[in-house]
């Protein structure tokens, strides 16, 4: 039986997709442009991978299953909206993970540029560049699934969004494994 919350579900879809689009726009702003001799540096590789992952995520189709489309019954609409919330949540989750990785790589690039100050890397820079590389690895390791879910839950709760049908982390990760891998 329909529960009268389909309007809230539809609004939730819009909220999640708006977050996803915002993340995608911010990722697109980070275009690596290293010097040829720096092309394979770890941070630039991470940044290129982020852009490729973001493009693949945008290109991933919504998994249509026409058996779930309804002729207008409230209960069928409810199930379809719940399914869309799961898919949108999974896309937003992945975009946030990509975005956080890109931010870490940009921070690494800015640090590297500040260390080098336009010079070619040499022994005088080696220790500082190694510290920058280590900081990048540490920051990337801190980007966990739990952190991303908690960040979303906190921000969405603070914004006063309706979260009743938001999927738990396990559901999001399973959806990603089964639909985006």
Short mmCIF file of C-alpha atoms in Angstrom, two decimals:
data_model
loop_
_atom_site.label_atom_id
_atom_site.label_comp_id
_atom_site.label_asym_id
_atom_site.label_seq_id
_atom_site.Cartn_x
_atom_site.Cartn_y
_atom_site.Cartn_z
CA UNK A 1 0.00 0.00 0.00
CA UNK A 2 1.26 3.46 -0.86
CA UNK A 3 2.31 5.48 2.16
CA UNK A 4 1.76 9.04 0.86
CA UNK A 5 5.47 9.83 0.85
CA UNK A 6 6.17 9.66 -2.89
CA UNK A 7 6.44 13.45 -3.15
CA UNK A 8 9.08 13.37 -0.40
CA UNK A 9 10.88 10.57 -2.26
CA UNK A 10 10.80 12.52 -5.52
CA UNK A 11 12.20 15.58 -3.75
CA UNK A 12 14.92 13.42 -2.21
CA UNK A 13 15.91 12.21 -5.68
CA UNK A 14 16.30 15.84 -6.76
CA UNK A 15 18.43 16.66 -3.69
CA UNK A 16 20.76 13.70 -4.25
CA UNK A 17 21.10 14.38 -7.98
CA UNK A 18 21.85 18.06 -7.30
CA UNK A 19 24.71 16.97 -5.01
CA UNK A 20 25.95 14.57 -7.69
CA UNK A 21 25.90 17.28 -10.38
CA UNK A 22 27.71 19.72 -8.11
CA UNK A 23 30.43 17.17 -7.41
CA UNK A 24 30.79 16.38 -11.11
CA UNK A 25 31.18 20.08 -11.95
CA UNK A 26 33.87 20.51 -9.31
CA UNK A 27 35.75 17.42 -10.52
CA UNK A 28 35.67 18.76 -14.08
CA UNK A 29 37.46 21.92 -12.89
CA UNK A 30 40.56 19.90 -12.01
CA UNK A 31 42.40 19.42 -15.27
CA UNK A 32 45.94 18.16 -14.76
CA UNK A 33 48.47 19.95 -16.90
CA UNK A 34 51.87 18.77 -15.74
CA UNK A 35 55.12 19.28 -17.55
CA UNK A 36 56.01 16.24 -19.67
CA UNK A 37 58.69 15.14 -17.20
CA UNK A 38 56.12 15.19 -14.36
CA UNK A 39 53.38 13.34 -16.24
CA UNK A 40 53.86 10.09 -14.31
CA UNK A 41 54.17 11.66 -10.87
CA UNK A 42 51.74 10.03 -8.46
CA UNK A 43 49.50 13.03 -7.87
CA UNK A 44 49.02 13.70 -11.57
CA UNK A 45 48.22 10.03 -12.15
CA UNK A 46 45.58 10.22 -9.41
CA UNK A 47 44.09 13.35 -10.98
CA UNK A 48 43.89 11.77 -14.45
CA UNK A 49 42.26 8.67 -12.95
CA UNK A 50 39.72 10.86 -11.14
CA UNK A 51 38.73 12.58 -14.36
CA UNK A 52 38.42 9.24 -16.17
CA UNK A 53 36.37 7.75 -13.31
CA UNK A 54 34.09 10.81 -13.27
CA UNK A 55 33.53 10.54 -17.02
CA UNK A 56 32.75 6.83 -16.73
CA UNK A 57 30.32 7.51 -13.90
CA UNK A 58 28.53 10.12 -16.01
CA UNK A 59 28.35 7.69 -18.92
CA UNK A 60 26.94 4.84 -16.82
CA UNK A 61 23.29 4.32 -17.71
CA UNK A 62 20.51 3.97 -15.20
CA UNK A 63 19.76 0.23 -15.00
CA UNK A 64 16.31 0.16 -16.53
CA UNK A 65 14.13 -2.76 -15.67
CA UNK A 66 10.82 -2.18 -17.36
CA UNK A 67 9.12 -4.74 -15.15
CA UNK A 68 9.35 -2.14 -12.35
CA UNK A 69 7.63 0.62 -14.31
CA UNK A 70 4.09 1.13 -13.34
CA UNK A 71 0.88 2.24 -14.82
CA UNK A 72 0.53 4.72 -12.00
CA UNK A 73 -0.13 2.77 -8.80
CA UNK A 74 1.24 4.48 -5.71
CA UNK A 75 2.98 1.35 -4.46
CA UNK A 76 4.77 0.74 -7.76
CA UNK A 77 5.77 4.40 -7.89
CA UNK A 78 7.11 4.07 -4.33
CA UNK A 79 9.28 1.08 -5.29
CA UNK A 80 10.58 2.85 -8.40
CA UNK A 81 11.44 6.00 -6.44
CA UNK A 82 13.22 3.92 -3.79
CA UNK A 83 15.23 2.24 -6.53
CA UNK A 84 16.14 5.61 -8.02
CA UNK A 85 17.19 6.86 -4.58
CA UNK A 86 19.54 3.90 -4.25
CA UNK A 87 21.04 4.47 -7.71
CA UNK A 88 21.37 8.23 -7.19
CA UNK A 89 22.90 7.67 -3.74
CA UNK A 90 25.44 5.26 -5.24
CA UNK A 91 26.36 7.75 -7.96
CA UNK A 92 26.67 10.59 -5.44
CA UNK A 93 28.79 8.36 -3.18
CA UNK A 94 31.16 7.52 -6.04
CA UNK A 95 31.35 11.14 -7.17
CA UNK A 96 32.23 12.25 -3.63
CA UNK A 97 34.98 9.65 -3.42
CA UNK A 98 36.37 10.78 -6.78
CA UNK A 99 36.11 14.43 -5.72
CA UNK A 100 37.97 13.87 -2.45
CA UNK A 101 40.74 12.05 -4.31
CA UNK A 102 40.95 14.90 -6.84
CA UNK A 103 41.16 17.50 -4.06
CA UNK A 104 44.00 15.55 -2.46
CA UNK A 105 45.84 15.40 -5.80
CA UNK A 106 45.36 19.13 -6.41
CA UNK A 107 46.63 19.87 -2.92
CA UNK A 108 49.68 17.68 -3.69
CA UNK A 109 50.23 19.55 -6.99
CA UNK A 110 50.02 22.94 -5.26
CA UNK A 111 52.45 21.78 -2.57
CA UNK A 112 54.82 20.42 -5.20
CA UNK A 113 54.72 23.69 -7.15
CA UNK A 114 55.36 25.68 -3.97
CA UNK A 115 58.38 23.51 -3.18
CA UNK A 116 59.85 23.70 -6.68
CA UNK A 117 59.03 27.38 -7.31
CA UNK A 118 59.50 26.88 -11.04
CA UNK A 119 62.76 24.96 -10.72
CA UNK A 120 63.43 21.42 -11.88
CA UNK A 121 63.38 18.87 -9.06
CA UNK A 122 66.81 18.21 -7.59
CA UNK A 123 68.41 16.81 -4.43
CA UNK A 124 67.64 20.01 -2.54
CA UNK A 125 63.93 19.33 -3.02
CA UNK A 126 63.99 15.57 -2.46
CA UNK A 127 62.99 15.49 1.22
CA UNK A 128 60.18 18.00 0.82
CA UNK A 129 58.86 16.30 -2.30
CA UNK A 130 58.90 12.97 -0.47
CA UNK A 131 56.91 14.58 2.36
CA UNK A 132 54.38 15.86 -0.19
CA UNK A 133 54.10 12.37 -1.71
CA UNK A 134 53.62 10.85 1.74
CA UNK A 135 50.98 13.45 2.62
CA UNK A 136 49.10 12.58 -0.59
CA UNK A 137 49.14 8.88 0.25
CA UNK A 138 47.96 9.59 3.80
CA UNK A 139 45.15 11.80 2.58
CA UNK A 140 44.05 9.22 0.00
CA UNK A 141 44.07 6.48 2.64
CA UNK A 142 41.79 8.61 4.85
CA UNK A 143 39.08 8.64 2.16
CA UNK A 144 36.98 5.79 3.46
CA UNK A 145 33.47 4.61 2.67
CA UNK A 146 32.40 5.26 6.25
CA UNK A 147 33.74 8.82 6.14
CA UNK A 148 31.83 9.59 2.95
CA UNK A 149 28.56 8.13 4.25
CA UNK A 150 28.93 9.98 7.55
CA UNK A 151 29.68 13.25 5.76
CA UNK A 152 26.54 12.88 3.67
CA UNK A 153 24.36 11.88 6.61
CA UNK A 154 25.58 14.82 8.68
CA UNK A 155 25.17 17.36 5.86
CA UNK A 156 21.77 16.01 4.83
CA UNK A 157 20.53 15.94 8.41
CA UNK A 158 21.78 19.48 9.02
CA UNK A 159 20.01 20.63 5.84
CA UNK A 160 16.79 19.09 7.14
CA UNK A 161 16.40 16.63 4.27
CA UNK A 162 14.00 13.69 4.48
CA UNK A 163 16.24 10.61 4.85
CA UNK A 164 13.80 7.81 5.61
CA UNK A 165 14.52 5.91 2.36
CA UNK A 166 18.23 6.71 2.13
CA UNK A 167 20.08 3.43 1.76
CA UNK A 168 22.65 2.24 4.29
CA UNK A 169 26.32 1.95 3.30
CA UNK A 170 26.06 -1.78 2.60
CA UNK A 171 23.23 -1.28 0.13
CA UNK A 172 25.11 1.49 -1.65
CA UNK A 173 28.28 -0.59 -1.92
CA UNK A 174 26.36 -3.63 -3.17
CA UNK A 175 24.59 -1.48 -5.77
CA UNK A 176 27.97 -0.16 -6.92
CA UNK A 177 29.41 -3.68 -7.17
CA UNK A 178 26.43 -4.97 -9.12
CA UNK A 179 25.80 -1.98 -11.41
CA UNK A 180 29.02 -0.03 -11.88
CA UNK A 181 31.84 -2.55 -11.59
#
